[in-house]
Amino acid sequence: MPETSRRGLLFGTAAVSAGALLTACTSNEPKNPAPANNAPAADDKPGAPVTIGFAGPQADHGWLNAINVNAKQRAEKYSEVTLEITEGSNDTATQIGQIQTLINKKVDVLVILPADGKALTQVGLQAMKAGIPVINLDRIFASPQAYRCWIGGDNYGMGLNAGRYIGEQLKDKPDAKVVELAGLDNLELTKQRTQGFDDALKNYPNIRKVARQAAEFTVESGQAKMAQLLQAQQQFDALWNHDDDQGVGALRAIQQAGRDDFLMVGGAGAKSAMDAIKAGDGVLKATVLYPPTMAASAIDLARALGQKKGVGGMSELEIPASITLYSAVVTKENVDEYLPTGFN
């Protein structure tokens, strides 16, 4: 997928240090001062060959498929990068075996989105002990020793920003009511999204959350659980749905019920959701991003590690230990900016 301006800030093609800026402003310094440090920044120019092993998820969900697509497309941009990609699995034992195969192939860097972060921690440790740095993508390992860098989304921030958006839309409405269509309740990320949402609503005393239903991140579950919410709640003002895939089903249920008396906020950033927001003729007014472009960024980080470079736009010798992506709210006003990142 095309890069966004947000990614450009992190992974730009050149880094200008504060020291260089300062010396450029003084008249008694050389016209071509030395850089503040000797760390070459990662850029688009071909560098040393790097083989990146990518162990991604099974593409049985729109966002998960987008993770794989982003990683492949980003690697193809670099002529010196070879991507060794596994088939993808949601089974921990299978994925462990796939990663061990990549370790035995002696790839230069590993990018891993684990099916279960805790369960795959040991294989992350195994790779690091073998001298293969690991970029841990999104679902975090249980030990920081199992990865060199973690990059992922902000589940709490996703809920927080959804709550803030809804709060601002309803701040002048007395006794406003909201409902929540969550994801899988046995996942920590679902709990974090709900906590962020609830914390945001505390700043709006006129708003009450009157119902919450957990779905399963699928179209079918979204439709079934949304139908239950609509039947139980004859009147409410806003809905926050955690996931745009299950949101497709939720919108079906809403249309079947003939309801248009509330606003809806989605989650993740599917193209179908952005298209609906741009059209502006339904209940869906916004979606809160959980950007799958993080997989492209993970490839950038892996390439920088393999070539012993820093990150463009930053002065440090090394890439960061962790990067948390921002959960932007996409509305009709800014949807054109984010549409290129929408996934199917």
PDB file of N, CA, C and O in Angstrom, residues 210-247:
ATOM      1  N   VAL A 210     -24.858   2.164  27.789  1.00  0.00           N
ATOM      2  CA  VAL A 210     -26.011   1.400  28.275  1.00  0.00           C
ATOM      3  C   VAL A 210     -25.956  -0.070  27.888  1.00  0.00           C
ATOM      4  O   VAL A 210     -26.731  -0.882  28.428  1.00  0.00           O
ATOM      5  N   ALA A 211     -25.057  -0.441  26.968  1.00  0.00           N
ATOM      6  CA  ALA A 211     -24.981  -1.856  26.572  1.00  0.00           C
ATOM      7  C   ALA A 211     -23.644  -2.138  25.901  1.00  0.00           C
ATOM      8  O   ALA A 211     -23.036  -1.258  25.282  1.00  0.00           O
ATOM      9  N   ARG A 212     -23.214  -3.379  26.046  1.00  0.00           N
ATOM     10  CA  ARG A 212     -21.984  -3.852  25.405  1.00  0.00           C
ATOM     11  C   ARG A 212     -22.176  -5.300  25.003  1.00  0.00           C
ATOM     12  O   ARG A 212     -22.650  -6.114  25.796  1.00  0.00           O
ATOM     13  N   GLN A 213     -21.790  -5.621  23.777  1.00  0.00           N
ATOM     14  CA  GLN A 213     -21.891  -6.995  23.287  1.00  0.00           C
ATOM     15  C   GLN A 213     -20.562  -7.366  22.640  1.00  0.00           C
ATOM     16  O   GLN A 213     -19.985  -6.573  21.891  1.00  0.00           O
ATOM     17  N   ALA A 214     -20.057  -8.547  22.948  1.00  0.00           N
ATOM     18  CA  ALA A 214     -18.799  -9.013  22.357  1.00  0.00           C
ATOM     19  C   ALA A 214     -19.090  -9.875  21.134  1.00  0.00           C
ATOM     20  O   ALA A 214     -19.909 -10.798  21.190  1.00  0.00           O
ATOM     21  N   ALA A 215     -18.425  -9.580  20.030  1.00  0.00           N
ATOM     22  CA  ALA A 215     -18.529 -10.383  18.812  1.00  0.00           C
ATOM     23  C   ALA A 215     -17.214 -11.148  18.631  1.00  0.00           C
ATOM     24  O   ALA A 215     -16.472 -11.346  19.584  1.00  0.00           O
ATOM     25  N   GLU A 216     -16.911 -11.568  17.407  1.00  0.00           N
ATOM     26  CA  GLU A 216     -15.743 -12.425  17.197  1.00  0.00           C
ATOM     27  C   GLU A 216     -14.895 -11.997  16.003  1.00  0.00           C
ATOM     28  O   GLU A 216     -14.195 -12.807  15.415  1.00  0.00           O
ATOM     29  N   PHE A 217     -14.966 -10.733  15.642  1.00  0.00           N
ATOM     30  CA  PHE A 217     -14.177 -10.191  14.535  1.00  0.00           C
ATOM     31  C   PHE A 217     -14.550 -10.803  13.182  1.00  0.00           C
ATOM     32  O   PHE A 217     -13.727 -10.825  12.266  1.00  0.00           O
ATOM     33  N   THR A 218     -15.767 -11.300  13.045  1.00  0.00           N
ATOM     34  CA  THR A 218     -16.202 -11.836  11.757  1.00  0.00           C
ATOM     35  C   THR A 218     -17.485 -11.129  11.324  1.00  0.00           C
ATOM     36  O   THR A 218     -18.211 -10.565  12.146  1.00  0.00           O
ATOM     37  N   VAL A 219     -17.752 -11.174  10.033  1.00  0.00           N
ATOM     38  CA  VAL A 219     -18.970 -10.563   9.498  1.00  0.00           C
ATOM     39  C   VAL A 219     -20.204 -11.191  10.131  1.00  0.00           C
ATOM     40  O   VAL A 219     -21.150 -10.494  10.538  1.00  0.00           O
ATOM     41  N   GLU A 220     -20.169 -12.520  10.235  1.00  0.00           N
ATOM     42  CA  GLU A 220     -21.340 -13.236  10.762  1.00  0.00           C
ATOM     43  C   GLU A 220     -21.617 -12.877  12.223  1.00  0.00           C
ATOM     44  O   GLU A 220     -22.761 -12.625  12.606  1.00  0.00           O
ATOM     45  N   SER A 221     -20.555 -12.860  13.020  1.00  0.00           N
ATOM     46  CA  SER A 221     -20.745 -12.541  14.435  1.00  0.00           C
ATOM     47  C   SER A 221     -21.166 -11.085  14.609  1.00  0.00           C
ATOM     48  O   SER A 221     -21.986 -10.753  15.472  1.00  0.00           O
ATOM     49  N   GLY A 222     -20.618 -10.200  13.770  1.00  0.00           N
ATOM     50  CA  GLY A 222     -21.005  -8.797  13.849  1.00  0.00           C
ATOM     51  C   GLY A 222     -22.477  -8.591  13.571  1.00  0.00           C
ATOM     52  O   GLY A 222     -23.150  -7.819  14.268  1.00  0.00           O
ATOM     53  N   GLN A 223     -22.976  -9.315  12.581  1.00  0.00           N
ATOM     54  CA  GLN A 223     -24.393  -9.187  12.241  1.00  0.00           C
ATOM     55  C   GLN A 223     -25.279  -9.735  13.353  1.00  0.00           C
ATOM     56  O   GLN A 223     -26.260  -9.110  13.760  1.00  0.00           O
ATOM     57  N   ALA A 224     -24.932 -10.911  13.878  1.00  0.00           N
ATOM     58  CA  ALA A 224     -25.754 -11.550  14.909  1.00  0.00           C
ATOM     59  C   ALA A 224     -25.763 -10.740  16.208  1.00  0.00           C
ATOM     60  O   ALA A 224     -26.828 -10.508  16.814  1.00  0.00           O
ATOM     61  N   LYS A 225     -24.588 -10.306  16.649  1.00  0.00           N
ATOM     62  CA  LYS A 225     -24.502  -9.571  17.917  1.00  0.00           C
ATOM     63  C   LYS A 225     -25.095  -8.173  17.808  1.00  0.00           C
ATOM     64  O   LYS A 225     -25.698  -7.666  18.759  1.00  0.00           O
ATOM     65  N   MET A 226     -24.963  -7.554  16.634  1.00  0.00           N
ATOM     66  CA  MET A 226     -25.564  -6.232  16.441  1.00  0.00           C
ATOM     67  C   MET A 226     -27.080  -6.335  16.436  1.00  0.00           C
ATOM     68  O   MET A 226     -27.776  -5.462  16.987  1.00  0.00           O
ATOM     69  N   ALA A 227     -27.607  -7.396  15.851  1.00  0.00           N
ATOM     70  CA  ALA A 227     -29.059  -7.594  15.855  1.00  0.00           C
ATOM     71  C   ALA A 227     -29.580  -7.708  17.287  1.00  0.00           C
ATOM     72  O   ALA A 227     -30.646  -7.158  17.616  1.00  0.00           O
ATOM     73  N   GLN A 228     -28.818  -8.388  18.137  1.00  0.00           N
ATOM     74  CA  GLN A 228     -29.211  -8.511  19.543  1.00  0.00           C
ATOM     75  C   GLN A 228     -29.192  -7.155  20.246  1.00  0.00           C
ATOM     76  O   GLN A 228     -30.092  -6.826  21.019  1.00  0.00           O
ATOM     77  N   LEU A 229     -28.162  -6.362  19.968  1.00  0.00           N
ATOM     78  CA  LEU A 229     -28.074  -5.025  20.568  1.00  0.00           C
ATOM     79  C   LEU A 229     -29.243  -4.151  20.137  1.00  0.00           C
ATOM     80  O   LEU A 229     -29.843  -3.443  20.953  1.00  0.00           O
ATOM     81  N   LEU A 230     -29.566  -4.190  18.861  1.00  0.00           N
ATOM     82  CA  LEU A 230     -30.652  -3.366  18.342  1.00  0.00           C
ATOM     83  C   LEU A 230     -31.995  -3.761  18.936  1.00  0.00           C
ATOM     84  O   LEU A 230     -32.844  -2.900  19.209  1.00  0.00           O
ATOM     85  N   GLN A 231     -32.175  -5.059  19.149  1.00  0.00           N
ATOM     86  CA  GLN A 231     -33.435  -5.520  19.727  1.00  0.00           C
ATOM     87  C   GLN A 231     -33.550  -5.119  21.194  1.00  0.00           C
ATOM     88  O   GLN A 231     -34.633  -4.746  21.664  1.00  0.00           O
ATOM     89  N   ALA A 232     -32.434  -5.163  21.901  1.00  0.00           N
ATOM     90  CA  ALA A 232     -32.455  -4.842  23.334  1.00  0.00           C
ATOM     91  C   ALA A 232     -32.489  -3.342  23.599  1.00  0.00           C
ATOM     92  O   ALA A 232     -32.998  -2.897  24.630  1.00  0.00           O
ATOM     93  N   GLN A 233     -31.921  -2.558  22.683  1.00  0.00           N
ATOM     94  CA  GLN A 233     -31.825  -1.105  22.882  1.00  0.00           C
ATOM     95  C   GLN A 233     -32.635  -0.386  21.804  1.00  0.00           C
ATOM     96  O   GLN A 233     -32.177  -0.226  20.678  1.00  0.00           O
ATOM     97  N   GLN A 234     -33.795   0.045  22.171  1.00  0.00           N
ATOM     98  CA  GLN A 234     -34.671   0.697  21.202  1.00  0.00           C
ATOM     99  C   GLN A 234     -34.223   2.114  20.853  1.00  0.00           C
ATOM    100  O   GLN A 234     -34.615   2.657  19.828  1.00  0.00           O
ATOM    101  N   GLN A 235     -33.410   2.699  21.742  1.00  0.00           N
ATOM    102  CA  GLN A 235     -32.927   4.053  21.470  1.00  0.00           C
ATOM    103  C   GLN A 235     -31.537   4.235  22.052  1.00  0.00           C
ATOM    104  O   GLN A 235     -31.281   3.932  23.211  1.00  0.00           O
ATOM    105  N   PHE A 236     -30.622   4.695  21.211  1.00  0.00           N
ATOM    106  CA  PHE A 236     -29.295   5.124  21.676  1.00  0.00           C
ATOM    107  C   PHE A 236     -28.741   6.098  20.645  1.00  0.00           C
ATOM    108  O   PHE A 236     -29.286   6.239  19.539  1.00  0.00           O
ATOM    109  N   ASP A 237     -27.654   6.770  20.995  1.00  0.00           N
ATOM    110  CA  ASP A 237     -27.160   7.865  20.163  1.00  0.00           C
ATOM    111  C   ASP A 237     -25.882   7.555  19.396  1.00  0.00           C
ATOM    112  O   ASP A 237     -25.576   8.219  18.408  1.00  0.00           O
ATOM    113  N   ALA A 238     -25.116   6.575  19.876  1.00  0.00           N
ATOM    114  CA  ALA A 238     -23.854   6.252  19.204  1.00  0.00           C
ATOM    115  C   ALA A 238     -23.461   4.807  19.460  1.00  0.00           C
ATOM    116  O   ALA A 238     -23.766   4.243  20.517  1.00  0.00           O
ATOM    117  N   LEU A 239     -22.772   4.241  18.481  1.00  0.00           N
ATOM    118  CA  LEU A 239     -22.244   2.877  18.569  1.00  0.00           C
ATOM    119  C   LEU A 239     -20.760   2.915  18.260  1.00  0.00           C
ATOM    120  O   LEU A 239     -20.337   3.542  17.272  1.00  0.00           O
ATOM    121  N   TRP A 240     -19.964   2.265  19.117  1.00  0.00           N
ATOM    122  CA  TRP A 240     -18.576   2.027  18.729  1.00  0.00           C
ATOM    123  C   TRP A 240     -18.372   0.551  18.483  1.00  0.00           C
ATOM    124  O   TRP A 240     -18.611  -0.294  19.349  1.00  0.00           O
ATOM    125  N   ASN A 241     -17.938   0.244  17.250  1.00  0.00           N
ATOM    126  CA  ASN A 241     -17.648  -1.120  16.837  1.00  0.00           C
ATOM    127  C   ASN A 241     -16.141  -1.277  16.734  1.00  0.00           C
ATOM    128  O   ASN A 241     -15.472  -0.522  16.027  1.00  0.00           O
ATOM    129  N   HIS A 242     -15.566  -2.278  17.429  1.00  0.00           N
ATOM    130  CA  HIS A 242     -14.117  -2.442  17.519  1.00  0.00           C
ATOM    131  C   HIS A 242     -13.431  -2.805  16.220  1.00  0.00           C
ATOM    132  O   HIS A 242     -12.219  -2.636  16.104  1.00  0.00           O
ATOM    133  N   ASP A 243     -14.162  -3.344  15.244  1.00  0.00           N
ATOM    134  CA  ASP A 243     -13.490  -3.964  14.096  1.00  0.00           C
ATOM    135  C   ASP A 243     -14.327  -3.783  12.840  1.00  0.00           C
ATOM    136  O   ASP A 243     -15.512  -4.111  12.820  1.00  0.00           O
ATOM    137  N   ASP A 244     -13.699  -3.278  11.773  1.00  0.00           N
ATOM    138  CA  ASP A 244     -14.429  -3.003  10.540  1.00  0.00           C
ATOM    139  C   ASP A 244     -14.886  -4.267   9.817  1.00  0.00           C
ATOM    140  O   ASP A 244     -15.861  -4.218   9.066  1.00  0.00           O
ATOM    141  N   ASP A 245     -14.198  -5.399   9.996  1.00  0.00           N
ATOM    142  CA  ASP A 245     -14.672  -6.654   9.395  1.00  0.00           C
ATOM    143  C   ASP A 245     -16.018  -7.048   9.993  1.00  0.00           C
ATOM    144  O   ASP A 245     -16.981  -7.309   9.266  1.00  0.00           O
ATOM    145  N   GLN A 246     -16.098  -7.100  11.322  1.00  0.00           N
ATOM    146  CA  GLN A 246     -17.385  -7.425  11.939  1.00  0.00           C
ATOM    147  C   GLN A 246     -18.375  -6.279  11.726  1.00  0.00           C
ATOM    148  O   GLN A 246     -19.589  -6.473  11.784  1.00  0.00           O
ATOM    149  N   GLY A 247     -17.841  -5.096  11.429  1.00  0.00           N
ATOM    150  CA  GLY A 247     -18.704  -3.951  11.137  1.00  0.00           C
ATOM    151  C   GLY A 247     -19.517  -4.120   9.877  1.00  0.00           C
ATOM    152  O   GLY A 247     -20.610  -3.555   9.754  1.00  0.00           O
TER     153      GLY A 247
END
